[in-house]
CSV table of N, CA and C in Angstrom, one decimal:
chain,number,residue,atom,x,y,z
A,336,UNK,N,113.0,161.7,154.6
A,336,UNK,CA,113.3,161.9,153.5
A,336,UNK,C,112.5,163.2,151.9
A,337,UNK,N,113.5,163.6,151.5
A,337,UNK,CA,113.3,164.4,150.1
A,337,UNK,C,112.1,164.7,149.6
A,338,UNK,N,112.3,164.0,149.2
A,338,UNK,CA,111.6,163.1,147.6
A,338,UNK,C,110.2,162.3,148.1
A,339,UNK,N,109.8,162.3,149.1
A,339,UNK,CA,108.6,161.1,150.0
A,339,UNK,C,108.5,162.5,150.6
A,340,UNK,N,107.1,162.6,150.1
A,340,UNK,CA,105.3,163.4,151.2
A,340,UNK,C,104.7,162.2,151.9
A,341,UNK,N,104.1,162.5,153.0
A,341,UNK,CA,103.2,161.9,153.2
A,341,UNK,C,101.5,163.1,153.8
A,342,UNK,N,100.8,162.7,154.1
A,342,UNK,CA,99.8,163.2,154.8
A,342,UNK,C,98.9,162.2,155.3
A,343,UNK,N,98.5,161.2,156.2
A,343,UNK,CA,97.1,160.2,156.1
A,343,UNK,C,97.4,158.8,155.1
A,344,UNK,N,96.3,159.0,154.0
A,344,UNK,CA,97.1,158.0,153.5
A,344,UNK,C,97.0,158.4,152.0
A,345,UNK,N,97.7,159.7,151.5
A,345,UNK,CA,98.1,160.3,150.4
A,345,UNK,C,100.3,159.7,150.8
A,346,UNK,N,100.1,159.8,149.7
A,346,UNK,CA,101.9,159.5,149.4
A,346,UNK,C,102.5,160.2,147.7
A,347,UNK,N,103.3,160.7,148.2
A,347,UNK,CA,103.7,161.8,147.5
A,347,UNK,C,105.4,161.4,146.9
A,348,UNK,N,105.6,160.7,145.8
A,348,UNK,CA,107.1,160.1,145.6
A,348,UNK,C,108.4,161.6,144.3
A,349,UNK,N,108.6,161.9,144.8
A,349,UNK,CA,109.2,162.8,143.7
A,349,UNK,C,110.0,162.1,142.6
A,350,UNK,N,109.5,163.0,141.0
A,350,UNK,CA,109.6,161.7,139.9
A,350,UNK,C,110.9,163.3,138.7
A,351,UNK,N,111.9,163.0,138.5
A,351,UNK,CA,112.0,163.7,136.8
A,351,UNK,C,110.9,164.0,136.2
A,352,UNK,N,109.8,163.0,135.6
A,352,UNK,CA,109.0,164.4,134.7
A,352,UNK,C,107.7,162.7,135.1
A,353,UNK,N,106.8,163.7,134.4
A,353,UNK,CA,105.8,163.4,134.3
A,353,UNK,C,105.5,162.4,132.6
A,354,UNK,N,105.0,160.7,133.0
A,354,UNK,CA,105.6,159.9,131.5
A,354,UNK,C,104.0,161.0,130.4
A,355,UNK,N,104.9,161.4,129.1
A,355,UNK,CA,103.9,161.9,128.4
A,355,UNK,C,102.6,162.0,127.5
A,356,UNK,N,102.7,159.6,127.3
A,356,UNK,CA,101.8,159.9,127.7
A,356,UNK,C,100.1,159.7,128.5
A,357,UNK,N,100.3,160.3,130.6
A,357,UNK,CA,99.1,160.9,131.3
A,357,UNK,C,98.6,161.7,130.7
A,358,UNK,N,97.4,162.0,130.5
A,358,UNK,CA,96.3,162.5,130.4
A,358,UNK,C,96.1,164.0,131.7
A,359,UNK,N,96.1,164.8,131.8
A,359,UNK,CA,95.7,165.7,132.9
A,359,UNK,C,94.1,165.4,132.9
A,360,UNK,N,94.4,165.4,134.2
A,360,UNK,CA,92.5,165.0,134.5
A,360,UNK,C,91.8,166.7,134.8
A,361,UNK,N,90.1,166.9,135.0
A,361,UNK,CA,89.9,168.8,135.3
A,361,UNK,C,89.8,168.5,136.4
A,362,UNK,N,90.5,169.9,136.8
A,362,UNK,CA,90.0,169.8,138.3
A,362,UNK,C,88.2,170.0,138.7
A,363,UNK,N,88.3,170.1,140.6
A,363,UNK,CA,86.6,169.9,141.0
A,363,UNK,C,86.8,171.0,141.4
A,364,UNK,N,85.9,172.6,140.2
A,364,UNK,CA,86.2,173.2,141.0
A,364,UNK,C,87.6,174.3,140.8
A,365,UNK,N,88.1,174.8,141.8
A,365,UNK,CA,88.8,175.7,142.4
A,365,UNK,C,89.5,174.3,143.3
A,366,UNK,N,89.8,172.8,143.3
A,366,UNK,CA,90.3,172.3,143.6
A,366,UNK,C,91.2,170.8,143.6
A,367,UNK,N,92.0,170.2,143.5
A,367,UNK,CA,92.4,168.4,143.0
A,367,UNK,C,92.6,168.0,144.1
A,368,UNK,N,92.1,167.2,144.3
A,368,UNK,CA,91.3,166.4,144.8
A,368,UNK,C,91.8,164.7,145.2
A,369,UNK,N,92.8,164.6,145.9
A,369,UNK,CA,93.5,163.4,145.6
A,369,UNK,C,93.3,162.2,146.4
A,370,UNK,N,92.2,162.3,147.3
A,370,UNK,CA,91.5,160.6,147.5
A,370,UNK,C,90.9,161.6,148.2
A,371,UNK,N,89.5,160.8,148.5
A,371,UNK,CA,88.3,160.7,148.8
A,371,UNK,C,88.3,160.0,150.5
A,372,UNK,N,88.2,160.9,151.3
A,372,UNK,CA,87.6,160.1,152.7
A,372,UNK,C,85.7,158.7,152.4
A,373,UNK,N,86.2,158.0,153.0
A,373,UNK,CA,85.3,157.4,152.7
A,373,UNK,C,83.8,156.7,154.2
A,374,UNK,N,84.3,157.4,155.1
A,374,UNK,CA,83.1,157.3,156.6
A,374,UNK,C,82.9,159.1,156.2
A,375,UNK,N,83.6,159.7,156.2
A,375,UNK,CA,84.2,161.4,156.6
A,375,UNK,C,83.9,162.6,155.6
A,376,UNK,N,83.8,162.2,154.5
A,376,UNK,CA,84.1,162.7,153.0
A,376,UNK,C,85.2,164.1,153.0
A,377,UNK,N,85.9,163.9,154.3
A,377,UNK,CA,87.1,164.5,153.7
A,377,UNK,C,87.6,164.1,152.8
A,378,UNK,N,88.9,165.3,152.1
A,378,UNK,CA,89.8,165.1,151.0
A,378,UNK,C,91.2,166.2,151.4
A,379,UNK,N,91.5,165.3,150.5
A,379,UNK,CA,93.0,165.3,151.1
A,379,UNK,C,93.2,166.3,149.2
A,380,UNK,N,93.9,167.7,149.3
A,380,UNK,CA,93.2,168.5,148.6
A,380,UNK,C,94.2,170.1,148.1
A,381,UNK,N,94.3,170.2,147.2
A,381,UNK,CA,95.3,171.2,147.7
A,381,UNK,C,94.3,172.6,146.6
A,382,UNK,N,92.8,173.8,147.0
A,382,UNK,CA,92.4,174.9,146.7
A,382,UNK,C,94.0,175.9,146.2
A,383,UNK,N,93.0,176.2,144.7
A,383,UNK,CA,93.9,177.3,144.4
A,383,UNK,C,92.7,178.6,144.1
A,384,UNK,N,93.4,180.2,143.7
A,384,UNK,CA,93.0,180.5,143.5
A,384,UNK,C,92.5,180.8,142.0
A,385,UNK,N,93.9,180.7,141.0
A,385,UNK,CA,93.6,180.8,140.0
A,385,UNK,C,93.7,179.1,139.0
A,386,UNK,N,93.1,178.0,138.3
A,386,UNK,CA,93.5,177.0,137.9
A,386,UNK,C,94.4,176.9,136.8
A,387,UNK,N,94.8,178.1,136.1
A,387,UNK,CA,95.7,177.4,135.7
A,387,UNK,C,97.0,177.6,136.4
A,388,UNK,N,98.0,178.2,137.3
A,388,UNK,CA,98.6,178.2,138.9
A,388,UNK,C,98.5,176.8,139.6
A,389,UNK,N,97.8,176.2,139.4
A,389,UNK,CA,97.1,174.9,140.2
A,389,UNK,C,97.9,174.0,140.2
A,390,UNK,N,98.1,172.9,141.1
A,390,UNK,CA,99.1,171.5,140.6
A,390,UNK,C,97.7,171.7,139.8
A,391,UNK,N,98.1,170.2,139.3
A,391,UNK,CA,97.3,169.7,138.1
A,391,UNK,C,97.6,167.4,138.1
A,392,UNK,N,96.8,167.0,138.2
A,392,UNK,CA,96.3,165.4,138.5
A,392,UNK,C,96.5,165.3,137.2
A,393,UNK,N,97.6,164.1,136.5
A,393,UNK,CA,97.5,163.3,135.4
A,393,UNK,C,97.1,161.6,135.9
A,394,UNK,N,97.1,161.5,134.7
A,394,UNK,CA,96.8,159.5,134.5
A,394,UNK,C,97.5,159.0,133.5
A,395,UNK,N,98.5,158.2,134.3
A,395,UNK,CA,98.8,157.7,132.9
A,395,UNK,C,98.7,156.2,132.2
A,396,UNK,N,99.5,155.3,132.0
A,396,UNK,CA,99.4,153.5,131.7
A,396,UNK,C,98.6,153.0,132.7
A,397,UNK,N,98.2,152.4,132.8
A,397,UNK,CA,98.1,151.3,134.1
A,397,UNK,C,96.9,152.2,135.1
A,398,UNK,N,96.8,153.4,134.6
A,398,UNK,CA,96.2,154.0,135.7
A,398,UNK,C,97.0,154.8,137.4
A,399,UNK,N,97.6,154.8,136.7
A,399,UNK,CA,99.6,155.3,137.8
A,399,UNK,C,99.2,157.0,137.4
A,400,UNK,N,98.9,157.6,138.6
A,400,UNK,CA,98.5,159.1,138.6
A,400,UNK,C,99.5,159.7,138.8
A,401,UNK,N,99.9,160.6,138.3
A,401,UNK,CA,100.6,162.1,138.5
A,401,UNK,C,100.1,163.0,139.0
A,402,UNK,N,100.9,163.7,139.6
A,402,UNK,CA,100.9,165.2,140.0
A,402,UNK,C,102.1,166.2,139.6
A,403,UNK,N,101.3,167.3,139.0
A,403,UNK,CA,102.6,167.9,138.3
A,403,UNK,C,102.2,169.5,139.1
A,404,UNK,N,103.6,170.0,140.3
A,404,UNK,CA,102.9,171.0,141.6
A,404,UNK,C,104.2,172.2,140.9
A,405,UNK,N,102.6,173.1,139.9
A,405,UNK,CA,104.1,174.6,139.6
A,405,UNK,C,104.9,175.5,140.9
A,406,UNK,N,104.1,175.8,141.2
A,406,UNK,CA,104.2,176.4,142.4
A,406,UNK,C,104.7,175.4,144.5
A,407,UNK,N,105.2,176.4,145.0
A,407,UNK,CA,104.6,175.6,146.2
A,407,UNK,C,103.8,176.0,146.1
A,408,UNK,N,102.8,174.9,146.7
A,408,UNK,CA,101.7,174.7,147.5
A,408,UNK,C,101.3,173.4,148.2
A,409,UNK,N,100.5,174.0,149.4
A,409,UNK,CA,99.0,173.6,150.6
A,409,UNK,C,98.9,172.5,150.0
A,410,UNK,N,98.9,171.2,150.4
A,410,UNK,CA,98.4,169.5,150.8
A,410,UNK,C,97.3,170.2,151.8
A,411,UNK,N,95.7,169.6,151.7
A,411,UNK,CA,95.2,170.5,152.6
A,411,UNK,C,94.7,169.1,153.6
A,412,UNK,N,93.8,168.5,154.6
A,412,UNK,CA,92.8,168.5,155.0
A,412,UNK,C,92.5,168.8,157.0
A,413,UNK,N,91.4,168.1,156.8
A,413,UNK,CA,90.4,168.5,157.7
A,413,UNK,C,91.2,167.7,158.6
A,414,UNK,N,91.5,166.1,159.5
A,414,UNK,CA,92.4,165.5,160.0
A,414,UNK,C,93.8,166.0,160.4
A,415,UNK,N,94.0,166.6,159.4
A,415,UNK,CA,96.0,166.0,159.3
A,415,UNK,C,96.2,167.4,159.0
A,416,UNK,N,98.1,167.3,159.4
A,416,UNK,CA,98.9,169.0,159.7
A,416,UNK,C,98.8,169.0,158.0
A,417,UNK,N,97.9,170.2,157.6
A,417,UNK,CA,98.9,171.0,155.8
A,417,UNK,C,99.8,170.0,155.6
A,418,UNK,N,100.6,169.6,154.1
A,418,UNK,CA,101.7,169.8,154.0
A,418,UNK,C,102.7,170.6,152.1
A,419,UNK,N,103.0,171.2,153.3
A,419,UNK,CA,104.2,171.9,151.6
A,419,UNK,C,104.7,171.9,150.7
A,420,UNK,N,104.4,171.1,150.4
A,420,UNK,CA,103.9,170.2,148.7
A,420,UNK,C,105.8,171.5,147.8
A,421,UNK,N,106.5,171.1,147.2
A,421,UNK,CA,107.0,172.1,146.4
A,421,UNK,C,107.2,171.9,145.7
A,422,UNK,N,106.9,172.3,144.5
A,422,UNK,CA,106.3,172.5,143.2
A,422,UNK,C,108.3,171.8,142.3
A,423,UNK,N,107.5,170.9,142.0
A,423,UNK,CA,108.0,169.7,140.8
A,423,UNK,C,106.5,168.8,140.8
A,424,UNK,N,107.4,166.7,140.2
A,424,UNK,CA,107.0,166.4,140.1
A,424,UNK,C,106.4,164.6,140.3
A,425,UNK,N,105.6,164.5,141.0
A,425,UNK,CA,105.4,163.4,141.7
A,425,UNK,C,104.4,162.0,141.2
A,426,UNK,N,105.2,161.0,142.0
A,426,UNK,CA,104.0,159.8,141.7
A,426,UNK,C,102.5,159.6,142.5
A,427,UNK,N,101.7,159.3,142.9
A,427,UNK,CA,100.8,159.3,144.1
A,427,UNK,C,100.5,157.5,143.6
A,428,UNK,N,101.7,156.9,143.9
A,428,UNK,CA,100.8,155.5,144.8
A,428,UNK,C,100.1,155.1,144.9
A,429,UNK,N,99.6,154.0,144.8
A,429,UNK,CA,98.1,153.4,145.0
A,429,UNK,C,98.2,152.8,146.1
A,430,UNK,N,96.8,153.3,147.4
A,430,UNK,CA,96.9,152.7,148.9
A,430,UNK,C,97.2,151.2,149.1
A,431,UNK,N,97.4,150.4,149.5
A,431,UNK,CA,96.5,149.3,149.7
A,431,UNK,C,96.8,149.1,151.3
A,432,UNK,N,95.5,148.0,151.4
A,432,UNK,CA,95.7,148.2,153.1
A,432,UNK,C,94.9,146.4,153.2
A,433,UNK,N,95.8,145.7,153.2
A,433,UNK,CA,95.9,144.1,154.0
A,433,UNK,C,94.2,143.5,154.5
A,434,UNK,N,93.2,143.1,153.7
A,434,UNK,CA,92.2,142.4,154.4
A,434,UNK,C,92.5,141.0,154.4
A,435,UNK,N,92.8,139.8,155.3
A,435,UNK,CA,92.6,138.4,154.9
A,435,UNK,C,91.5,137.7,153.6
A,436,UNK,N,91.2,138.4,153.2
A,436,UNK,CA,89.9,137.6,151.9
A,436,UNK,C,90.8,138.8,150.9
A,437,UNK,N,91.3,139.6,150.7
A,437,UNK,CA,92.1,140.5,149.3
A,437,UNK,C,92.5,141.7,150.0
A,438,UNK,N,93.6,142.4,149.0
A,438,UNK,CA,93.9,144.0,149.4
A,438,UNK,C,92.9,145.2,149.1
A,439,UNK,N,92.7,145.4,149.6
A,439,UNK,CA,90.9,146.8,149.9
A,439,UNK,C,92.2,148.2,149.5
A,440,UNK,N,92.2,148.9,148.4
A,440,UNK,CA,92.0,150.4,147.8
A,440,UNK,C,92.0,151.0,149.6
A,441,UNK,N,92.7,151.9,149.7
A,441,UNK,CA,92.3,152.9,150.6
A,441,UNK,C,91.5,154.2,150.8
A,442,UNK,N,91.7,154.1,149.8
A,442,UNK,CA,90.6,155.9,149.0
A,442,UNK,C,91.3,155.3,147.4
A,443,UNK,N,90.3,156.3,146.9
A,443,UNK,CA,89.8,156.6,145.5
A,443,UNK,C,89.7,157.9,145.2
């Protein structure tokens, strides 16, 4: 499906727009990090030269996360193939893993 992209534990679902009440999050240097690896320290990230042209992460009501990608951009990770993300707006649903005692967040 063209509206859904996946890289390991990161899922991007295309949306028409980011809610107006969503708040832009600061980049980490010249990176936007979508998920950190718990054991390895690897991370799913966009890297860019100019903060003005790079993808931007937003947090909306209830902690919903969104991503604005102004120009086609590469999503990188040390253990996964690079994913080319088309320009657009995306929802980043929280990925969870089932454990008998409770649900556990896969990546934050």
